[in-house]
C-alpha atoms as one frame of an Amber mdcrd trajectory, in Angstrom:
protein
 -13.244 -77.003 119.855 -13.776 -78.313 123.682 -14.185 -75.503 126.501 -11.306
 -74.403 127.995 -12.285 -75.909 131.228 -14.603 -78.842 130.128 -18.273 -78.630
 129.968 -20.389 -76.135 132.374 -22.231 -78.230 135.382 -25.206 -77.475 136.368
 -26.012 -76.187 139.693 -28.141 -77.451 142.304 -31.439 -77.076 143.038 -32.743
 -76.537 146.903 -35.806 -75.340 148.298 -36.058 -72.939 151.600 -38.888 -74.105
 153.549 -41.425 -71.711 152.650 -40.727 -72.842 148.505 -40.566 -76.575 149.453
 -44.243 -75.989 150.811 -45.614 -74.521 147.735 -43.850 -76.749 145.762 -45.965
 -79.620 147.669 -49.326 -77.800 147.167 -48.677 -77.959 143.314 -51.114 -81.080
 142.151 -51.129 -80.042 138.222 -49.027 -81.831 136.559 -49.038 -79.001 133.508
 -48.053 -76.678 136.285 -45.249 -79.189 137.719 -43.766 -79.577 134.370 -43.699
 -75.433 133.834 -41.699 -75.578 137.126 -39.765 -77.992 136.253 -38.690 -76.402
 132.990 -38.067 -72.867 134.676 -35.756 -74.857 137.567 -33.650 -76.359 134.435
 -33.225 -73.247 132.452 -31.928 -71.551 136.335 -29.874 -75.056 136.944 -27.979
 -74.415 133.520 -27.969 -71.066 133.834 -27.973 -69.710 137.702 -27.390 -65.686
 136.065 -30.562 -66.190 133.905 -32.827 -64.580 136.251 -32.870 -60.508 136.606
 -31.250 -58.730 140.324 -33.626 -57.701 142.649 -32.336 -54.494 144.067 -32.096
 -54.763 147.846 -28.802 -54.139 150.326 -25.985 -56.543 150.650 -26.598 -57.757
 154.514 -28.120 -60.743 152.597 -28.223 -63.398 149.818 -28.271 -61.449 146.492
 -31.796 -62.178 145.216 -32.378 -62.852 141.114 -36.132 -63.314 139.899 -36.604
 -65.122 136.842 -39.866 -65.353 134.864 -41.061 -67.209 132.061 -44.094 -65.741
 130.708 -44.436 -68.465 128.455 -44.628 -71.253 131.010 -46.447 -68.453 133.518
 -43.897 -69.295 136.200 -42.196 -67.116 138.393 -39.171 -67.971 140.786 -37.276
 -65.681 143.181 -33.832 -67.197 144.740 -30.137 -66.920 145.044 -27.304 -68.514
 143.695 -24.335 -69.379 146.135 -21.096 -68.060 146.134 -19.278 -70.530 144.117
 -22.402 -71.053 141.735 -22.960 -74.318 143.072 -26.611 -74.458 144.377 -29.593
 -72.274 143.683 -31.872 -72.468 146.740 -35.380 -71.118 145.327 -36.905 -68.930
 148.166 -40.562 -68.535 146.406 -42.263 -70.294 143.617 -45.171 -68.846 141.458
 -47.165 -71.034 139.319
């Protein structure tokens, strides 16, 4: 039976500038292709990540983790679920 509203899109991915600088220092590509998996799974999925307590006066910040893959991204999803703009990147 199709969805209701036709299939889920995924979001889209940006980098703040601090992320988009530690995304350039990665030079494994094991490490690249951890990220890469961990921005997918957020992409599909922009509630996958946990709430990181903090006050409303700015962007709601989720963490997700994959122990696994050893990856670790903090970021926030805009209002309409659109974009996720990934504020810090741990590899």
């Amino acid at each position: 039976m199709p969805a209701p509203h036709g299939p889920r899109r995924r979001a889209r991915i940006a980098f703040s500038d601090s992320a988009a600088k530690q995304l350039d220092s990665i030079t494994s590509e094991a490490e690249l292709h951890a990220l890469d998996r961990a921005l997918v799974v957020v992409s599909v999925d922009p509630e996958a990540g946990d709430p990181i307590p903090g006050d409303s006066t700015g962007p709601r910040l989720r963490q997700y983790v994959d122990d696994v893959e050893r990856v670790r991204l903090l970021y926030w999803v805009s209002a309409l679920g659109t974009v996720v703009v990934v504020a810090f990147i741990e590899v």
